[in-house]
């Protein structure tokens, strides 16, 4: 069965109400694209964004492992779902770095996402020093082993490979290096999640643009992209959706 590609946008700490017009523009341009489309805006925009249309699904950028409680400033998967989210990013490298999130934390958040009925978009990726030391596969393999819960399926989980050194830098691994990593990830999860091996979608993330999306989507075991900067404008992200629809 062919896996449907996913064009996912992570707006990070960008976006105020005026940016909802970008979603309206995407809805107008892509009433029925041949790929899935997800945008993860700041939590303040989820409710309004989810009300806009059909093509663009909406996600959170992080969630707490608990359902509710005394955790000032945090947001639970249940609250995201209530606002209209259908997915949540967990374990983004910026969360791992800025908030010291461990693989175990990420695993607990993925399980919280499922508890609320959300798809968990679990992020992994090596630093530049780790790649230079020849450890990229080992690092990502360890992150997968530690962050992906036993109950993961192609329906409840998406894996995003985002090399830290490629995020926001304009640097992209060679297509051969992306293929090596994505083939490795499918084989690795195939060992631990045997029956789901062919169902998981593996996104590439890190400096994806309209100009390089098509060649990245053509790489072995690349099932879409997780896009930062180029997801903020409909004019840019539209090019990525179009590439995902063709591939
Ligand atoms: P850029 O596309 O801006 O490099 O960001 C990638 C990313 O971190 C998406 O989660």
Short mmCIF file of C-alpha atoms and ligand atoms in Angstrom, two decimals:
data_model
loop_
_atom_site.label_atom_id
_atom_site.label_comp_id
_atom_site.label_asym_id
_atom_site.label_seq_id
_atom_site.Cartn_x
_atom_site.Cartn_y
_atom_site.Cartn_z
CA UNK A 1 0.00 0.00 0.00
CA UNK A 2 1.40 3.38 -0.96
CA UNK A 3 1.86 5.74 1.94
CA UNK A 4 0.18 9.12 1.52
CA UNK A 5 2.70 11.93 1.81
CA UNK A 6 2.42 14.48 4.61
CA UNK A 7 3.40 18.14 4.22
CA UNK A 8 3.70 19.38 7.80
CA UNK A 9 4.51 22.93 8.91
CA UNK A 10 5.93 23.92 12.28
CA UNK A 11 5.42 27.61 12.85
CA UNK A 12 7.46 27.53 16.08
CA UNK A 13 7.11 30.83 17.99
CA UNK A 14 5.75 32.73 14.98
CA UNK A 15 2.22 33.71 14.09
CA UNK A 16 -0.49 36.09 15.23
CA UNK A 17 -4.12 36.31 14.17
CA UNK A 18 -3.25 38.03 10.89
CA UNK A 19 -1.41 34.88 9.83
CA UNK A 20 -4.71 32.99 9.59
CA UNK A 21 -4.98 34.52 6.13
CA UNK A 22 -2.14 32.19 5.07
CA UNK A 23 -4.35 29.22 5.92
CA UNK A 24 -7.25 30.73 4.00
CA UNK A 25 -4.93 31.09 1.01
CA UNK A 26 -3.82 27.46 1.27
CA UNK A 27 -7.43 26.29 1.50
CA UNK A 28 -8.29 28.27 -1.62
CA UNK A 29 -5.31 26.91 -3.58
CA UNK A 30 -5.58 23.29 -2.43
CA UNK A 31 -9.21 22.24 -1.97
CA UNK A 32 -8.26 18.56 -2.33
CA UNK A 33 -4.50 17.96 -2.56
CA UNK A 34 -3.12 14.47 -3.08
CA UNK A 35 -1.28 14.58 0.23
CA UNK A 36 -2.03 15.29 3.89
CA UNK A 37 -1.39 18.83 5.13
CA UNK A 38 -0.72 19.75 8.77
CA UNK A 39 0.20 23.10 10.30
CA UNK A 40 1.36 23.39 13.92
CA UNK A 41 0.95 27.05 14.91
CA UNK A 42 1.38 28.64 18.34
CA UNK A 43 -1.31 27.20 20.62
CA UNK A 44 -3.17 30.52 20.66
CA UNK A 45 -4.10 30.04 16.98
CA UNK A 46 -5.18 26.40 17.03
CA UNK A 47 -8.86 27.01 17.70
CA UNK A 48 -9.30 29.61 14.98
CA UNK A 49 -7.16 27.73 12.48
CA UNK A 50 -9.06 24.50 12.96
CA UNK A 51 -12.29 26.29 12.14
CA UNK A 52 -11.10 27.53 8.74
CA UNK A 53 -11.24 24.62 6.36
CA UNK A 54 -10.78 21.02 5.36
CA UNK A 55 -7.38 20.66 3.77
CA UNK A 56 -5.19 22.01 6.54
CA UNK A 57 -5.22 19.88 9.69
CA UNK A 58 -3.94 21.60 12.81
CA UNK A 59 -1.48 20.41 15.42
CA UNK A 60 0.27 21.47 18.60
CA UNK A 61 4.03 21.88 18.95
CA UNK A 62 4.37 20.13 22.30
CA UNK A 63 2.20 18.68 25.06
CA UNK A 64 2.55 17.79 28.71
CA UNK A 65 2.38 14.11 29.60
CA UNK A 66 -0.45 14.66 32.07
CA UNK A 67 -4.09 15.26 31.19
CA UNK A 68 -4.52 18.31 33.46
CA UNK A 69 -3.24 19.78 36.68
CA UNK A 70 -0.88 22.26 38.31
CA UNK A 71 1.61 22.78 35.47
CA UNK A 72 1.70 26.49 34.80
CA UNK A 73 2.37 27.38 31.21
CA UNK A 74 2.04 23.83 29.90
CA UNK A 75 -0.69 22.45 27.68
CA UNK A 76 -2.08 18.92 27.62
CA UNK A 77 -2.88 16.77 24.62
CA UNK A 78 -6.52 16.78 25.71
CA UNK A 79 -6.62 20.59 25.66
CA UNK A 80 -5.05 20.62 22.20
CA UNK A 81 -7.61 18.10 20.97
CA UNK A 82 -10.43 20.13 22.46
CA UNK A 83 -9.22 23.18 20.53
CA UNK A 84 -9.34 21.23 17.27
CA UNK A 85 -5.86 19.75 16.96
CA UNK A 86 -5.49 16.32 15.36
CA UNK A 87 -1.74 15.93 15.96
CA UNK A 88 1.08 17.18 18.14
CA UNK A 89 4.83 17.43 17.60
CA UNK A 90 6.81 15.86 20.44
CA UNK A 91 10.55 15.83 21.01
CA UNK A 92 11.50 18.59 18.59
CA UNK A 93 15.22 19.26 18.95
CA UNK A 94 14.43 22.79 20.15
CA UNK A 95 12.38 21.26 23.01
CA UNK A 96 15.07 18.69 23.70
CA UNK A 97 17.71 21.48 23.81
CA UNK A 98 15.80 24.39 25.37
CA UNK A 99 13.82 22.35 27.90
CA UNK A 100 16.10 19.39 28.48
CA UNK A 101 13.54 16.87 27.27
CA UNK A 102 14.82 13.29 27.40
CA UNK A 103 13.80 10.35 25.25
CA UNK A 104 11.70 9.12 28.17
CA UNK A 105 9.90 12.49 28.35
CA UNK A 106 9.22 12.34 24.62
CA UNK A 107 7.88 8.80 24.89
CA UNK A 108 5.49 9.85 27.68
CA UNK A 109 4.29 12.78 25.57
CA UNK A 110 3.67 10.52 22.58
CA UNK A 111 1.56 8.25 24.78
CA UNK A 112 -0.30 11.31 26.06
CA UNK A 113 -1.01 12.33 22.47
CA UNK A 114 -2.60 8.95 21.72
CA UNK A 115 -4.60 9.08 24.95
CA UNK A 116 -6.19 12.27 23.60
CA UNK A 117 -6.70 10.81 20.13
CA UNK A 118 -3.90 12.84 18.53
CA UNK A 119 -1.23 11.67 16.10
CA UNK A 120 2.23 11.99 17.68
CA UNK A 121 4.84 13.51 15.38
CA UNK A 122 8.00 12.25 17.11
CA UNK A 123 11.19 14.13 16.18
CA UNK A 124 14.71 12.73 16.12
CA UNK A 125 17.99 13.96 14.69
CA UNK A 126 21.71 14.23 15.30
CA UNK A 127 23.87 17.30 15.90
CA UNK A 128 26.60 18.34 13.50
CA UNK A 129 29.31 17.07 15.86
CA UNK A 130 27.57 13.71 16.07
CA UNK A 131 27.36 13.44 12.27
CA UNK A 132 31.00 14.51 11.88
CA UNK A 133 31.96 11.79 14.35
CA UNK A 134 30.17 9.20 12.21
CA UNK A 135 27.53 8.62 14.88
CA UNK A 136 24.38 9.89 13.13
CA UNK A 137 22.75 6.47 12.70
CA UNK A 138 23.58 5.39 16.24
CA UNK A 139 22.21 8.61 17.74
CA UNK A 140 18.97 8.46 15.79
CA UNK A 141 18.65 4.74 16.46
CA UNK A 142 18.96 5.42 20.17
CA UNK A 143 16.39 8.22 20.00
CA UNK A 144 13.94 5.94 18.19
CA UNK A 145 14.46 3.17 20.74
CA UNK A 146 13.93 5.60 23.62
CA UNK A 147 11.22 7.87 22.26
CA UNK A 148 8.85 5.66 20.24
CA UNK A 149 6.44 3.77 22.51
CA UNK A 150 5.66 0.10 21.96
CA UNK A 151 2.13 0.91 20.80
CA UNK A 152 3.19 3.04 17.85
CA UNK A 153 1.44 2.38 14.55
CA UNK A 154 1.41 4.08 11.18
CA UNK A 155 -1.98 5.53 12.13
CA UNK A 156 -1.05 7.07 15.49
CA UNK A 157 2.58 8.06 14.88
CA UNK A 158 4.70 9.94 12.36
CA UNK A 159 8.48 10.10 12.68
CA UNK A 160 10.32 13.29 11.69
CA UNK A 161 14.06 13.09 11.04
CA UNK A 162 15.47 16.57 11.55
CA UNK A 163 19.25 16.84 11.68
CA UNK A 164 19.84 19.66 14.16
CA UNK A 165 22.49 21.24 11.93
CA UNK A 166 20.06 21.49 9.01
CA UNK A 167 17.35 23.37 10.90
CA UNK A 168 17.12 27.00 9.83
CA UNK A 169 20.61 26.95 8.34
CA UNK A 170 20.00 26.39 4.63
CA UNK A 171 22.18 23.27 4.93
CA UNK A 172 20.63 19.99 3.81
CA UNK A 173 22.18 16.51 3.95
CA UNK A 174 22.96 14.91 0.61
CA UNK A 175 20.08 12.96 -0.85
CA UNK A 176 22.19 9.86 -0.27
CA UNK A 177 22.55 10.67 3.42
CA UNK A 178 18.79 11.26 3.73
CA UNK A 179 18.12 7.92 2.03
CA UNK A 180 20.59 6.13 4.28
CA UNK A 181 18.93 7.53 7.40
CA UNK A 182 15.35 6.94 6.27
CA UNK A 183 16.10 3.37 5.15
CA UNK A 184 17.79 2.81 8.51
CA UNK A 185 14.83 4.22 10.47
CA UNK A 186 12.32 1.98 8.69
CA UNK A 187 14.53 -1.05 9.25
CA UNK A 188 15.06 -0.14 12.90
CA UNK A 189 11.37 0.36 13.66
CA UNK A 190 10.66 -2.74 11.59
CA UNK A 191 12.57 -4.72 14.21
CA UNK A 192 10.68 -3.32 17.18
CA UNK A 193 7.26 -2.79 15.56
CA UNK A 194 7.25 -5.65 13.07
CA UNK A 195 3.70 -5.55 11.76
CA UNK A 196 3.76 -1.74 11.30
CA UNK A 197 7.12 -1.51 9.51
CA UNK A 198 5.68 -0.51 6.16
CA UNK A 199 3.01 1.79 7.61
CA UNK A 200 5.08 4.43 9.40
CA UNK A 201 5.58 7.73 7.64
CA UNK A 202 9.06 9.23 7.93
CA UNK A 203 9.29 12.97 7.33
CA UNK A 204 12.51 14.79 6.55
CA UNK A 205 12.93 18.21 8.18
CA UNK A 206 15.62 20.88 7.99
CA UNK A 207 15.78 23.69 5.42
CA UNK A 208 13.09 22.23 3.16
CA UNK A 209 12.03 24.81 0.56
CA UNK A 210 9.80 24.76 -2.51
CA UNK A 211 13.03 24.53 -4.56
CA UNK A 212 14.33 21.33 -2.96
CA UNK A 213 11.11 19.62 -1.84
CA UNK A 214 10.53 17.53 -4.97
CA UNK A 215 13.99 15.96 -4.94
CA UNK A 216 13.73 15.23 -1.23
CA UNK A 217 10.27 13.66 -1.64
CA UNK A 218 11.71 11.37 -4.33
CA UNK A 219 14.21 9.87 -1.85
CA UNK A 220 13.69 6.33 -0.59
CA UNK A 221 11.46 6.14 2.48
CA UNK A 222 10.80 9.88 2.61
CA UNK A 223 7.06 10.21 3.19
CA UNK A 224 6.85 13.97 3.54
CA UNK A 225 8.48 16.91 5.26
CA UNK A 226 8.37 18.85 8.50
CA UNK A 227 8.94 22.44 7.47
CA UNK A 228 9.80 25.45 9.59
CA UNK A 229 10.51 28.77 7.89
CA UNK A 230 9.01 27.84 4.53
CA UNK A 231 5.69 26.90 6.14
CA UNK A 232 4.91 30.43 7.31
CA UNK A 233 3.81 31.79 3.94
CA UNK A 234 1.18 30.13 1.76
CA UNK A 235 3.22 31.06 -1.30
CA UNK A 236 6.18 28.97 -0.07
CA UNK A 237 4.31 26.15 1.62
CA UNK A 238 2.05 25.82 -1.40
CA UNK A 239 5.07 24.82 -3.46
CA UNK A 240 5.89 22.11 -0.94
CA UNK A 241 2.29 20.84 -0.89
CA UNK A 242 2.34 20.73 -4.69
CA UNK A 243 5.59 18.72 -4.65
CA UNK A 244 4.17 16.30 -2.06
CA UNK A 245 1.04 15.85 -4.17
CA UNK A 246 3.07 14.80 -7.18
CA UNK A 247 5.49 12.49 -5.42
P1 LIG B 1 13.42 24.94 8.92
O1 LIG B 1 12.54 24.38 7.84
O2 LIG B 1 13.20 26.38 9.17
O3 LIG B 1 14.85 24.55 8.71
O4 LIG B 1 12.95 24.21 10.30
C1 LIG B 1 12.82 22.84 10.34
C2 LIG B 1 12.16 22.47 11.62
O5 LIG B 1 12.73 22.54 12.68
C3 LIG B 1 10.75 22.02 11.54
O6 LIG B 1 10.33 21.44 12.73
#
